[in-house]
mmCIF file with all atom_site columns, C-alpha atoms in Angstrom:
data_model
loop_
_atom_site.group_PDB
_atom_site.id
_atom_site.type_symbol
_atom_site.label_atom_id
_atom_site.label_alt_id
_atom_site.label_comp_id
_atom_site.label_asym_id
_atom_site.label_entity_id
_atom_site.label_seq_id
_atom_site.pdbx_PDB_ins_code
_atom_site.Cartn_x
_atom_site.Cartn_y
_atom_site.Cartn_z
_atom_site.occupancy
_atom_site.B_iso_or_equiv
_atom_site.pdbx_formal_charge
_atom_site.auth_seq_id
_atom_site.auth_comp_id
_atom_site.auth_asym_id
_atom_site.auth_atom_id
_atom_site.pdbx_PDB_model_num
ATOM 1   C CA . UNK A 1 1   ? -67.459  -152.403 -47.429 1.00 0.00 ? 53  UNK A CA 1
ATOM 2   C CA . UNK A 1 2   ? -66.093  -151.738 -44.748 1.00 0.00 ? 54  UNK A CA 1
ATOM 3   C CA . UNK A 1 3   ? -65.067  -148.134 -45.036 1.00 0.00 ? 55  UNK A CA 1
ATOM 4   C CA . UNK A 1 4   ? -63.654  -146.165 -42.071 1.00 0.00 ? 56  UNK A CA 1
ATOM 5   C CA . UNK A 1 5   ? -63.098  -142.461 -43.016 1.00 0.00 ? 57  UNK A CA 1
ATOM 6   C CA . UNK A 1 6   ? -62.500  -140.478 -39.608 1.00 0.00 ? 58  UNK A CA 1
ATOM 7   C CA . UNK A 1 7   ? -60.035  -141.603 -36.921 1.00 0.00 ? 59  UNK A CA 1
ATOM 8   C CA . UNK A 1 8   ? -60.573  -140.266 -34.015 1.00 0.00 ? 60  UNK A CA 1
ATOM 9   C CA . UNK A 1 9   ? -62.484  -143.486 -32.962 1.00 0.00 ? 61  UNK A CA 1
ATOM 10  C CA . UNK A 1 10  ? -60.348  -146.984 -33.593 1.00 0.00 ? 62  UNK A CA 1
ATOM 11  C CA . UNK A 1 11  ? -62.368  -149.420 -35.315 1.00 0.00 ? 63  UNK A CA 1
ATOM 12  C CA . UNK A 1 12  ? -61.845  -152.859 -35.537 1.00 0.00 ? 64  UNK A CA 1
ATOM 13  C CA . UNK A 1 13  ? -63.084  -153.452 -39.342 1.00 0.00 ? 65  UNK A CA 1
ATOM 14  C CA . UNK A 1 14  ? -62.589  -157.324 -39.541 1.00 0.00 ? 66  UNK A CA 1
ATOM 15  C CA . UNK A 1 15  ? -64.494  -157.005 -36.536 1.00 0.00 ? 67  UNK A CA 1
ATOM 16  C CA . UNK A 1 16  ? -67.285  -154.862 -37.980 1.00 0.00 ? 68  UNK A CA 1
ATOM 17  C CA . UNK A 1 17  ? -67.112  -157.101 -41.345 1.00 0.00 ? 69  UNK A CA 1
ATOM 18  C CA . UNK A 1 18  ? -67.400  -160.245 -39.445 1.00 0.00 ? 70  UNK A CA 1
ATOM 19  C CA . UNK A 1 19  ? -71.135  -159.003 -37.836 1.00 0.00 ? 71  UNK A CA 1
ATOM 20  C CA . UNK A 1 20  ? -72.411  -157.495 -40.312 1.00 0.00 ? 72  UNK A CA 1
ATOM 21  C CA . UNK A 1 21  ? -71.903  -161.170 -42.593 1.00 0.00 ? 73  UNK A CA 1
ATOM 22  C CA . UNK A 1 22  ? -73.163  -162.981 -39.099 1.00 0.00 ? 74  UNK A CA 1
ATOM 23  C CA . UNK A 1 23  ? -76.227  -160.526 -39.344 1.00 0.00 ? 75  UNK A CA 1
ATOM 24  C CA . UNK A 1 24  ? -76.781  -161.385 -43.386 1.00 0.00 ? 76  UNK A CA 1
ATOM 25  C CA . UNK A 1 25  ? -76.986  -164.998 -42.690 1.00 0.00 ? 77  UNK A CA 1
ATOM 26  C CA . UNK A 1 26  ? -78.839  -165.011 -39.793 1.00 0.00 ? 78  UNK A CA 1
ATOM 27  C CA . UNK A 1 27  ? -81.213  -162.710 -42.754 1.00 0.00 ? 79  UNK A CA 1
ATOM 28  C CA . UNK A 1 28  ? -80.984  -165.705 -44.947 1.00 0.00 ? 80  UNK A CA 1
ATOM 29  C CA . UNK A 1 29  ? -79.241  -163.798 -47.555 1.00 0.00 ? 81  UNK A CA 1
ATOM 30  C CA . UNK A 1 30  ? -75.956  -164.434 -47.168 1.00 0.00 ? 82  UNK A CA 1
ATOM 31  C CA . UNK A 1 31  ? -75.097  -163.371 -50.742 1.00 0.00 ? 83  UNK A CA 1
ATOM 32  C CA . UNK A 1 32  ? -75.391  -159.950 -50.554 1.00 0.00 ? 84  UNK A CA 1
ATOM 33  C CA . UNK A 1 33  ? -73.657  -156.764 -49.407 1.00 0.00 ? 85  UNK A CA 1
ATOM 34  C CA . UNK A 1 34  ? -74.104  -153.704 -47.303 1.00 0.00 ? 86  UNK A CA 1
ATOM 35  C CA . UNK A 1 35  ? -71.622  -150.408 -47.802 1.00 0.00 ? 87  UNK A CA 1
ATOM 36  C CA . UNK A 1 36  ? -70.618  -149.525 -44.665 1.00 0.00 ? 88  UNK A CA 1
ATOM 37  C CA . UNK A 1 37  ? -69.374  -146.073 -43.765 1.00 0.00 ? 89  UNK A CA 1
ATOM 38  C CA . UNK A 1 38  ? -67.935  -144.690 -40.578 1.00 0.00 ? 90  UNK A CA 1
ATOM 39  C CA . UNK A 1 39  ? -66.834  -140.823 -40.658 1.00 0.00 ? 91  UNK A CA 1
ATOM 40  C CA . UNK A 1 40  ? -66.488  -137.613 -39.261 1.00 0.00 ? 92  UNK A CA 1
ATOM 41  C CA . UNK A 1 41  ? -69.457  -134.965 -37.654 1.00 0.00 ? 93  UNK A CA 1
ATOM 42  C CA . UNK A 1 42  ? -67.837  -132.609 -41.155 1.00 0.00 ? 94  UNK A CA 1
ATOM 43  C CA . UNK A 1 43  ? -68.667  -135.294 -43.551 1.00 0.00 ? 95  UNK A CA 1
ATOM 44  C CA . UNK A 1 44  ? -71.729  -136.840 -42.021 1.00 0.00 ? 96  UNK A CA 1
ATOM 45  C CA . UNK A 1 45  ? -73.374  -132.761 -42.313 1.00 0.00 ? 97  UNK A CA 1
ATOM 46  C CA . UNK A 1 46  ? -71.440  -133.339 -45.710 1.00 0.00 ? 98  UNK A CA 1
ATOM 47  C CA . UNK A 1 47  ? -73.920  -136.670 -46.682 1.00 0.00 ? 99  UNK A CA 1
ATOM 48  C CA . UNK A 1 48  ? -76.994  -135.174 -44.771 1.00 0.00 ? 100 UNK A CA 1
ATOM 49  C CA . UNK A 1 49  ? -77.036  -132.711 -46.443 1.00 0.00 ? 101 UNK A CA 1
ATOM 50  C CA . UNK A 1 50  ? -76.179  -133.514 -50.184 1.00 0.00 ? 102 UNK A CA 1
ATOM 51  C CA . UNK A 1 51  ? -79.159  -136.762 -48.986 1.00 0.00 ? 103 UNK A CA 1
ATOM 52  C CA . UNK A 1 52  ? -81.649  -134.541 -47.290 1.00 0.00 ? 104 UNK A CA 1
ATOM 53  C CA . UNK A 1 53  ? -81.190  -131.315 -47.447 1.00 0.00 ? 105 UNK A CA 1
ATOM 54  C CA . UNK A 1 54  ? -80.376  -131.520 -43.949 1.00 0.00 ? 106 UNK A CA 1
ATOM 55  C CA . UNK A 1 55  ? -76.882  -129.446 -42.684 1.00 0.00 ? 107 UNK A CA 1
ATOM 56  C CA . UNK A 1 56  ? -75.904  -130.813 -40.362 1.00 0.00 ? 108 UNK A CA 1
ATOM 57  C CA . UNK A 1 57  ? -74.696  -133.921 -38.767 1.00 0.00 ? 109 UNK A CA 1
ATOM 58  C CA . UNK A 1 58  ? -76.537  -136.897 -37.272 1.00 0.00 ? 110 UNK A CA 1
ATOM 59  C CA . UNK A 1 59  ? -75.898  -140.296 -35.974 1.00 0.00 ? 111 UNK A CA 1
ATOM 60  C CA . UNK A 1 60  ? -76.635  -142.499 -39.010 1.00 0.00 ? 112 UNK A CA 1
ATOM 61  C CA . UNK A 1 61  ? -77.863  -142.662 -42.153 1.00 0.00 ? 113 UNK A CA 1
ATOM 62  C CA . UNK A 1 62  ? -78.777  -145.756 -44.681 1.00 0.00 ? 114 UNK A CA 1
ATOM 63  C CA . UNK A 1 63  ? -80.244  -145.335 -47.894 1.00 0.00 ? 115 UNK A CA 1
ATOM 64  C CA . UNK A 1 64  ? -80.981  -148.161 -50.698 1.00 0.00 ? 116 UNK A CA 1
ATOM 65  C CA . UNK A 1 65  ? -80.686  -147.263 -53.870 1.00 0.00 ? 117 UNK A CA 1
ATOM 66  C CA . UNK A 1 66  ? -83.194  -146.522 -56.519 1.00 0.00 ? 118 UNK A CA 1
ATOM 67  C CA . UNK A 1 67  ? -82.454  -148.880 -59.488 1.00 0.00 ? 119 UNK A CA 1
ATOM 68  C CA . UNK A 1 68  ? -79.729  -149.073 -61.972 1.00 0.00 ? 120 UNK A CA 1
ATOM 69  C CA . UNK A 1 69  ? -78.292  -146.215 -59.811 1.00 0.00 ? 121 UNK A CA 1
ATOM 70  C CA . UNK A 1 70  ? -74.475  -145.466 -59.048 1.00 0.00 ? 122 UNK A CA 1
ATOM 71  C CA . UNK A 1 71  ? -73.853  -144.990 -55.046 1.00 0.00 ? 123 UNK A CA 1
ATOM 72  C CA . UNK A 1 72  ? -71.118  -141.643 -55.019 1.00 0.00 ? 124 UNK A CA 1
ATOM 73  C CA . UNK A 1 73  ? -69.779  -143.163 -51.793 1.00 0.00 ? 125 UNK A CA 1
ATOM 74  C CA . UNK A 1 74  ? -69.125  -146.588 -51.924 1.00 0.00 ? 126 UNK A CA 1
ATOM 75  C CA . UNK A 1 75  ? -68.808  -146.426 -56.351 1.00 0.00 ? 127 UNK A CA 1
ATOM 76  C CA . UNK A 1 76  ? -71.322  -149.241 -56.371 1.00 0.00 ? 128 UNK A CA 1
ATOM 77  C CA . UNK A 1 77  ? -74.062  -149.589 -58.886 1.00 0.00 ? 129 UNK A CA 1
ATOM 78  C CA . UNK A 1 78  ? -78.338  -150.875 -57.551 1.00 0.00 ? 130 UNK A CA 1
ATOM 79  C CA . UNK A 1 79  ? -78.470  -154.845 -57.924 1.00 0.00 ? 131 UNK A CA 1
ATOM 80  C CA . UNK A 1 80  ? -80.466  -157.146 -57.113 1.00 0.00 ? 132 UNK A CA 1
ATOM 81  C CA . UNK A 1 81  ? -77.699  -158.475 -53.953 1.00 0.00 ? 133 UNK A CA 1
ATOM 82  C CA . UNK A 1 82  ? -76.740  -154.820 -52.932 1.00 0.00 ? 134 UNK A CA 1
ATOM 83  C CA . UNK A 1 83  ? -78.482  -154.162 -50.308 1.00 0.00 ? 135 UNK A CA 1
ATOM 84  C CA . UNK A 1 84  ? -77.652  -150.319 -49.758 1.00 0.00 ? 136 UNK A CA 1
ATOM 85  C CA . UNK A 1 85  ? -75.436  -148.082 -47.245 1.00 0.00 ? 137 UNK A CA 1
ATOM 86  C CA . UNK A 1 86  ? -75.056  -146.676 -44.344 1.00 0.00 ? 138 UNK A CA 1
ATOM 87  C CA . UNK A 1 87  ? -73.449  -144.061 -42.385 1.00 0.00 ? 139 UNK A CA 1
ATOM 88  C CA . UNK A 1 88  ? -72.235  -143.879 -39.124 1.00 0.00 ? 140 UNK A CA 1
ATOM 89  C CA . UNK A 1 89  ? -70.423  -140.710 -37.133 1.00 0.00 ? 141 UNK A CA 1
ATOM 90  C CA . UNK A 1 90  ? -69.085  -142.188 -33.678 1.00 0.00 ? 142 UNK A CA 1
ATOM 91  C CA . UNK A 1 91  ? -68.310  -138.381 -32.144 1.00 0.00 ? 143 UNK A CA 1
ATOM 92  C CA . UNK A 1 92  ? -72.253  -138.057 -33.091 1.00 0.00 ? 144 UNK A CA 1
ATOM 93  C CA . UNK A 1 93  ? -73.237  -141.518 -31.130 1.00 0.00 ? 145 UNK A CA 1
ATOM 94  C CA . UNK A 1 94  ? -71.352  -140.766 -28.226 1.00 0.00 ? 146 UNK A CA 1
ATOM 95  C CA . UNK A 1 95  ? -72.729  -137.610 -27.913 1.00 0.00 ? 147 UNK A CA 1
ATOM 96  C CA . UNK A 1 96  ? -75.810  -138.027 -27.715 1.00 0.00 ? 148 UNK A CA 1
ATOM 97  C CA . UNK A 1 97  ? -74.867  -141.192 -26.284 1.00 0.00 ? 149 UNK A CA 1
ATOM 98  C CA . UNK A 1 98  ? -73.780  -138.197 -23.148 1.00 0.00 ? 150 UNK A CA 1
ATOM 99  C CA . UNK A 1 99  ? -77.014  -136.515 -23.789 1.00 0.00 ? 151 UNK A CA 1
ATOM 100 C CA . UNK A 1 100 ? -78.818  -139.164 -23.155 1.00 0.00 ? 152 UNK A CA 1
ATOM 101 C CA . UNK A 1 101 ? -76.500  -139.807 -20.057 1.00 0.00 ? 153 UNK A CA 1
ATOM 102 C CA . UNK A 1 102 ? -76.734  -136.979 -18.184 1.00 0.00 ? 154 UNK A CA 1
ATOM 103 C CA . UNK A 1 103 ? -80.398  -136.508 -19.422 1.00 0.00 ? 155 UNK A CA 1
ATOM 104 C CA . UNK A 1 104 ? -80.847  -139.699 -16.985 1.00 0.00 ? 156 UNK A CA 1
ATOM 105 C CA . UNK A 1 105 ? -78.706  -138.063 -14.335 1.00 0.00 ? 157 UNK A CA 1
ATOM 106 C CA . UNK A 1 106 ? -81.452  -135.476 -14.162 1.00 0.00 ? 158 UNK A CA 1
ATOM 107 C CA . UNK A 1 107 ? -84.272  -137.776 -14.118 1.00 0.00 ? 159 UNK A CA 1
ATOM 108 C CA . UNK A 1 108 ? -82.884  -139.813 -11.190 1.00 0.00 ? 160 UNK A CA 1
ATOM 109 C CA . UNK A 1 109 ? -81.991  -136.291 -9.266  1.00 0.00 ? 161 UNK A CA 1
ATOM 110 C CA . UNK A 1 110 ? -85.162  -135.774 -9.367  1.00 0.00 ? 162 UNK A CA 1
ATOM 111 C CA . UNK A 1 111 ? -86.727  -138.776 -8.445  1.00 0.00 ? 163 UNK A CA 1
ATOM 112 C CA . UNK A 1 112 ? -84.285  -139.218 -5.798  1.00 0.00 ? 164 UNK A CA 1
ATOM 113 C CA . UNK A 1 113 ? -85.520  -135.431 -4.385  1.00 0.00 ? 165 UNK A CA 1
ATOM 114 C CA . UNK A 1 114 ? -88.503  -136.559 -4.760  1.00 0.00 ? 166 UNK A CA 1
ATOM 115 C CA . UNK A 1 115 ? -88.735  -139.309 -2.956  1.00 0.00 ? 167 UNK A CA 1
ATOM 116 C CA . UNK A 1 116 ? -86.656  -137.136 -0.303  1.00 0.00 ? 168 UNK A CA 1
ATOM 117 C CA . UNK A 1 117 ? -89.460  -134.827 0.103   1.00 0.00 ? 169 UNK A CA 1
ATOM 118 C CA . UNK A 1 118 ? -91.887  -138.137 0.833   1.00 0.00 ? 170 UNK A CA 1
ATOM 119 C CA . UNK A 1 119 ? -89.978  -139.851 3.618   1.00 0.00 ? 171 UNK A CA 1
ATOM 120 C CA . UNK A 1 120 ? -90.111  -135.764 5.399   1.00 0.00 ? 172 UNK A CA 1
ATOM 121 C CA . UNK A 1 121 ? -93.396  -135.316 4.316   1.00 0.00 ? 173 UNK A CA 1
ATOM 122 C CA . UNK A 1 122 ? -94.412  -139.168 5.982   1.00 0.00 ? 174 UNK A CA 1
ATOM 123 C CA . UNK A 1 123 ? -92.081  -138.463 9.299   1.00 0.00 ? 175 UNK A CA 1
ATOM 124 C CA . UNK A 1 124 ? -93.407  -134.201 9.489   1.00 0.00 ? 176 UNK A CA 1
ATOM 125 C CA . UNK A 1 125 ? -97.384  -136.453 9.508   1.00 0.00 ? 177 UNK A CA 1
ATOM 126 C CA . UNK A 1 126 ? -96.361  -139.573 12.729  1.00 0.00 ? 178 UNK A CA 1
ATOM 127 C CA . UNK A 1 127 ? -94.997  -136.124 13.984  1.00 0.00 ? 179 UNK A CA 1
ATOM 128 C CA . UNK A 1 128 ? -98.263  -134.901 13.340  1.00 0.00 ? 180 UNK A CA 1
ATOM 129 C CA . UNK A 1 129 ? -99.965  -138.115 14.863  1.00 0.00 ? 181 UNK A CA 1
ATOM 130 C CA . UNK A 1 130 ? -97.734  -139.256 18.033  1.00 0.00 ? 182 UNK A CA 1
ATOM 131 C CA . UNK A 1 131 ? -98.667  -135.059 19.358  1.00 0.00 ? 183 UNK A CA 1
ATOM 132 C CA . UNK A 1 132 ? -102.329 -136.114 18.657  1.00 0.00 ? 184 UNK A CA 1
ATOM 133 C CA . UNK A 1 133 ? -102.072 -139.232 21.104  1.00 0.00 ? 185 UNK A CA 1
ATOM 134 C CA . UNK A 1 134 ? -100.237 -137.379 23.508  1.00 0.00 ? 186 UNK A CA 1
ATOM 135 C CA . UNK A 1 135 ? -102.639 -134.738 23.353  1.00 0.00 ? 187 UNK A CA 1
ATOM 136 C CA . UNK A 1 136 ? -105.197 -137.906 23.340  1.00 0.00 ? 188 UNK A CA 1
ATOM 137 C CA . UNK A 1 137 ? -103.588 -138.944 25.954  1.00 0.00 ? 189 UNK A CA 1
ATOM 138 C CA . UNK A 1 138 ? -103.184 -135.892 28.688  1.00 0.00 ? 190 UNK A CA 1
ATOM 139 C CA . UNK A 1 139 ? -106.627 -135.175 27.819  1.00 0.00 ? 191 UNK A CA 1
ATOM 140 C CA . UNK A 1 140 ? -108.153 -138.456 28.735  1.00 0.00 ? 192 UNK A CA 1
ATOM 141 C CA . UNK A 1 141 ? -105.586 -138.376 32.147  1.00 0.00 ? 193 UNK A CA 1
ATOM 142 C CA . UNK A 1 142 ? -106.751 -135.015 32.730  1.00 0.00 ? 194 UNK A CA 1
ATOM 143 C CA . UNK A 1 143 ? -110.726 -136.114 33.168  1.00 0.00 ? 195 UNK A CA 1
#
């Protein structure tokens, strides 16, 4: 079962269902099921607070139910074919992705800056070597 309770990011529920069924088939458990919820930051914060006592949003939560338990999100009762619940917050995933991208860009700039400094130092070393060769030539010619 798939539910999309957020409206900011379009989710193709049919395609997602198809992928989940394919994964279950690959894992050789085609008769098993999962509950997948796409939710807003506020909803994720609430779920995270209830499940983990952390009053903040996160990218994804996953959990299985203890024997005989009832899942308040999906309404499903734990059973031999119910694998568990996945809760995804697309807004948090996007923020995390952008933060990772920015971190990689900063790292790339730092690496390129260091490479430029190394090149400048190499050019300076070559200039010093050329000057030393010129000084040696002058000394040899003068002697």
